[in-house]
Amino acid sequence: MREIRTIGLFAVGGVIGLVVDAGISQALVSFGHWNAYLARIVSFLAAAVVTWWWNRRHTFAGRSSGRRAHAELLHWLALMSVGAVVNYGIFAACLMLFPSLHRWPAVAVAAGSAVAALVNFSTARGLLFRHPKASR
């Protein structure tokens, strides 16, 4: 039952990250006239920071990375970069296959995020937040 709760909280964090990622990407393209590929780099970094905070505070609150916050964030970014490669690959493939999505990159962001979520959960739970917090 605890693992189901963990997966649910991770999914909530993923949705929050998706809103940040897609929102920033879409805003940079629509209002800043950015290239969709470059906008995605900025939006991913912002979303990764937000999801790290959420998961640290909620999803994995009972677990520890054994690192200070700044080191944990850097480790999170490194681990999420594995999922980001998957995510960005699907994002780019969507833009290539469906050129109209250049105007609506949020759709391609969502497609990439859905697949990468599986990779991200596995790396976050298995490699970063793998130790239960010590009882006080």
mmCIF file of C-alpha atoms in Angstrom:
data_model
loop_
_atom_site.group_PDB
_atom_site.id
_atom_site.type_symbol
_atom_site.label_atom_id
_atom_site.label_comp_id
_atom_site.label_asym_id
_atom_site.label_seq_id
_atom_site.Cartn_x
_atom_site.Cartn_y
_atom_site.Cartn_z
ATOM 1 C CA MET A 1 0.000 0.000 0.000
ATOM 2 C CA ARG A 2 2.888 2.360 0.795
ATOM 3 C CA GLU A 3 4.409 1.841 -2.688
ATOM 4 C CA ILE A 4 1.079 2.750 -4.329
ATOM 5 C CA ARG A 5 1.036 5.988 -2.324
ATOM 6 C CA THR A 6 4.632 6.690 -3.380
ATOM 7 C CA ILE A 7 3.782 6.130 -7.042
ATOM 8 C CA GLY A 8 0.710 8.359 -6.694
ATOM 9 C CA LEU A 9 2.709 11.182 -5.129
ATOM 10 C CA PHE A 10 5.386 10.802 -7.799
ATOM 11 C CA ALA A 11 2.646 11.080 -10.442
ATOM 12 C CA VAL A 12 1.329 14.270 -8.810
ATOM 13 C CA GLY A 13 4.850 15.693 -8.889
ATOM 14 C CA GLY A 14 5.102 14.617 -12.523
ATOM 15 C CA VAL A 15 1.913 16.471 -13.397
ATOM 16 C CA ILE A 16 3.205 19.571 -11.610
ATOM 17 C CA GLY A 17 6.474 19.239 -13.527
ATOM 18 C CA LEU A 18 4.590 18.754 -16.781
ATOM 19 C CA VAL A 19 2.584 21.942 -16.190
ATOM 20 C CA VAL A 20 5.799 23.871 -15.481
ATOM 21 C CA ASP A 21 7.638 22.278 -18.441
ATOM 22 C CA ALA A 22 4.835 22.646 -20.961
ATOM 23 C CA GLY A 23 3.826 26.100 -19.682
ATOM 24 C CA ILE A 24 7.304 27.579 -19.904
ATOM 25 C CA SER A 25 7.988 25.918 -23.248
ATOM 26 C CA GLN A 26 4.706 27.130 -24.704
ATOM 27 C CA ALA A 27 5.163 30.643 -23.304
ATOM 28 C CA LEU A 28 8.693 30.977 -24.679
ATOM 29 C CA VAL A 29 7.555 29.824 -28.128
ATOM 30 C CA SER A 30 4.270 31.763 -28.250
ATOM 31 C CA PHE A 31 5.285 35.005 -26.581
ATOM 32 C CA GLY A 32 9.073 35.052 -26.777
ATOM 33 C CA HIS A 33 9.242 33.591 -30.306
ATOM 34 C CA TRP A 34 11.876 31.100 -29.175
ATOM 35 C CA ASN A 35 12.830 28.037 -31.135
ATOM 36 C CA ALA A 36 10.877 25.081 -29.649
ATOM 37 C CA TYR A 37 14.039 23.008 -29.133
ATOM 38 C CA LEU A 38 15.843 25.734 -27.172
ATOM 39 C CA ALA A 39 12.745 26.620 -25.174
ATOM 40 C CA ARG A 40 12.530 23.004 -24.091
ATOM 41 C CA ILE A 41 15.963 23.077 -22.477
ATOM 42 C CA VAL A 42 14.988 26.003 -20.250
ATOM 43 C CA SER A 43 11.585 24.544 -19.445
ATOM 44 C CA PHE A 44 13.047 21.129 -18.578
ATOM 45 C CA LEU A 45 15.533 22.619 -16.108
ATOM 46 C CA ALA A 46 12.784 24.592 -14.370
ATOM 47 C CA ALA A 47 10.532 21.529 -14.213
ATOM 48 C CA ALA A 48 13.363 19.360 -12.864
ATOM 49 C CA VAL A 49 13.948 21.752 -9.965
ATOM 50 C CA VAL A 50 10.233 21.869 -9.149
ATOM 51 C CA THR A 51 9.856 18.080 -9.269
ATOM 52 C CA TRP A 52 12.947 17.612 -7.099
ATOM 53 C CA TRP A 53 11.432 19.897 -4.456
ATOM 54 C CA TRP A 54 8.054 18.119 -4.613
ATOM 55 C CA ASN A 55 9.533 14.637 -4.441
ATOM 56 C CA ARG A 56 11.944 15.547 -1.651
ATOM 57 C CA ARG A 57 9.142 17.072 0.444
ATOM 58 C CA HIS A 58 6.293 14.681 -0.351
ATOM 59 C CA THR A 59 6.962 11.550 -2.386
ATOM 60 C CA PHE A 60 10.168 10.493 -0.666
ATOM 61 C CA ALA A 61 9.669 12.361 2.629
ATOM 62 C CA GLY A 62 10.331 9.152 4.561
ATOM 63 C CA ARG A 63 13.497 8.383 2.627
ATOM 64 C CA SER A 64 16.929 9.970 2.493
ATOM 65 C CA SER A 65 19.558 10.466 -0.154
ATOM 66 C CA GLY A 66 22.235 10.992 2.481
ATOM 67 C CA ARG A 67 23.205 14.262 0.789
ATOM 68 C CA ARG A 68 22.843 17.952 1.587
ATOM 69 C CA ALA A 69 20.091 19.707 -0.369
ATOM 70 C CA HIS A 70 22.331 21.293 -3.020
ATOM 71 C CA ALA A 71 24.201 18.024 -3.643
ATOM 72 C CA GLU A 72 20.909 16.156 -3.739
ATOM 73 C CA LEU A 73 19.547 18.595 -6.330
ATOM 74 C CA LEU A 74 22.619 18.102 -8.513
ATOM 75 C CA HIS A 75 22.303 14.328 -8.202
ATOM 76 C CA TRP A 76 18.584 14.626 -9.045
ATOM 77 C CA LEU A 77 19.395 16.666 -12.160
ATOM 78 C CA ALA A 78 21.993 14.095 -13.226
ATOM 79 C CA LEU A 79 19.566 11.210 -12.759
ATOM 80 C CA MET A 80 16.698 13.051 -14.424
ATOM 81 C CA SER A 81 18.962 13.719 -17.402
ATOM 82 C CA VAL A 82 18.598 10.015 -18.261
ATOM 83 C CA GLY A 83 14.838 10.476 -18.425
ATOM 84 C CA ALA A 84 15.387 13.801 -20.164
ATOM 85 C CA VAL A 85 17.198 12.075 -23.034
ATOM 86 C CA VAL A 86 14.190 9.772 -23.485
ATOM 87 C CA ASN A 87 11.816 12.697 -23.013
ATOM 88 C CA TYR A 88 13.645 14.995 -25.431
ATOM 89 C CA GLY A 89 13.967 12.216 -28.035
ATOM 90 C CA ILE A 90 10.219 11.658 -28.054
ATOM 91 C CA PHE A 91 9.631 15.420 -28.020
ATOM 92 C CA ALA A 92 11.913 15.906 -31.056
ATOM 93 C CA ALA A 93 10.383 12.931 -32.874
ATOM 94 C CA CYS A 94 6.911 14.399 -32.369
ATOM 95 C CA LEU A 95 8.050 17.751 -33.764
ATOM 96 C CA MET A 96 9.620 16.042 -36.787
ATOM 97 C CA LEU A 97 6.656 13.761 -37.449
ATOM 98 C CA PHE A 98 4.037 16.441 -36.825
ATOM 99 C CA PRO A 99 5.418 19.829 -37.967
ATOM 100 C CA SER A 100 2.292 21.628 -36.734
ATOM 101 C CA LEU A 101 3.430 20.898 -33.171
ATOM 102 C CA HIS A 102 6.169 23.517 -33.550
ATOM 103 C CA ARG A 103 3.421 25.997 -32.728
ATOM 104 C CA TRP A 104 2.087 23.789 -29.916
ATOM 105 C CA PRO A 105 5.167 22.273 -28.254
ATOM 106 C CA ALA A 106 3.227 21.562 -25.055
ATOM 107 C CA VAL A 107 1.665 18.534 -26.792
ATOM 108 C CA ALA A 108 5.083 17.110 -27.667
ATOM 109 C CA VAL A 109 6.303 17.893 -24.139
ATOM 110 C CA ALA A 110 3.435 15.818 -22.705
ATOM 111 C CA ALA A 111 4.197 12.854 -24.966
ATOM 112 C CA GLY A 112 7.850 12.809 -23.938
ATOM 113 C CA SER A 113 7.049 13.303 -20.273
ATOM 114 C CA ALA A 114 4.655 10.370 -20.141
ATOM 115 C CA VAL A 115 7.272 7.876 -21.293
ATOM 116 C CA ALA A 116 10.134 9.387 -19.309
ATOM 117 C CA ALA A 117 8.127 9.203 -16.068
ATOM 118 C CA LEU A 118 8.826 5.474 -15.838
ATOM 119 C CA VAL A 119 12.558 6.012 -16.202
ATOM 120 C CA ASN A 120 12.549 8.911 -13.747
ATOM 121 C CA PHE A 121 10.669 7.027 -11.022
ATOM 122 C CA SER A 122 13.021 4.078 -11.288
ATOM 123 C CA THR A 123 16.149 6.208 -10.982
ATOM 124 C CA ALA A 124 14.757 8.460 -8.228
ATOM 125 C CA ARG A 125 13.535 5.600 -6.033
ATOM 126 C CA GLY A 126 16.287 3.131 -6.805
ATOM 127 C CA LEU A 127 19.343 5.381 -6.895
ATOM 128 C CA LEU A 128 18.719 8.646 -5.035
ATOM 129 C CA PHE A 129 16.079 8.124 -2.335
ATOM 130 C CA ARG A 130 16.967 4.523 -1.590
ATOM 131 C CA HIS A 131 17.562 4.752 2.166
ATOM 132 C CA PRO A 132 14.766 4.954 4.735
ATOM 133 C CA LYS A 133 15.161 7.967 7.024
ATOM 134 C CA ALA A 134 16.357 7.092 10.494
ATOM 135 C CA SER A 135 13.667 7.195 13.190
ATOM 136 C CA ARG A 136 14.105 9.832 15.852
#
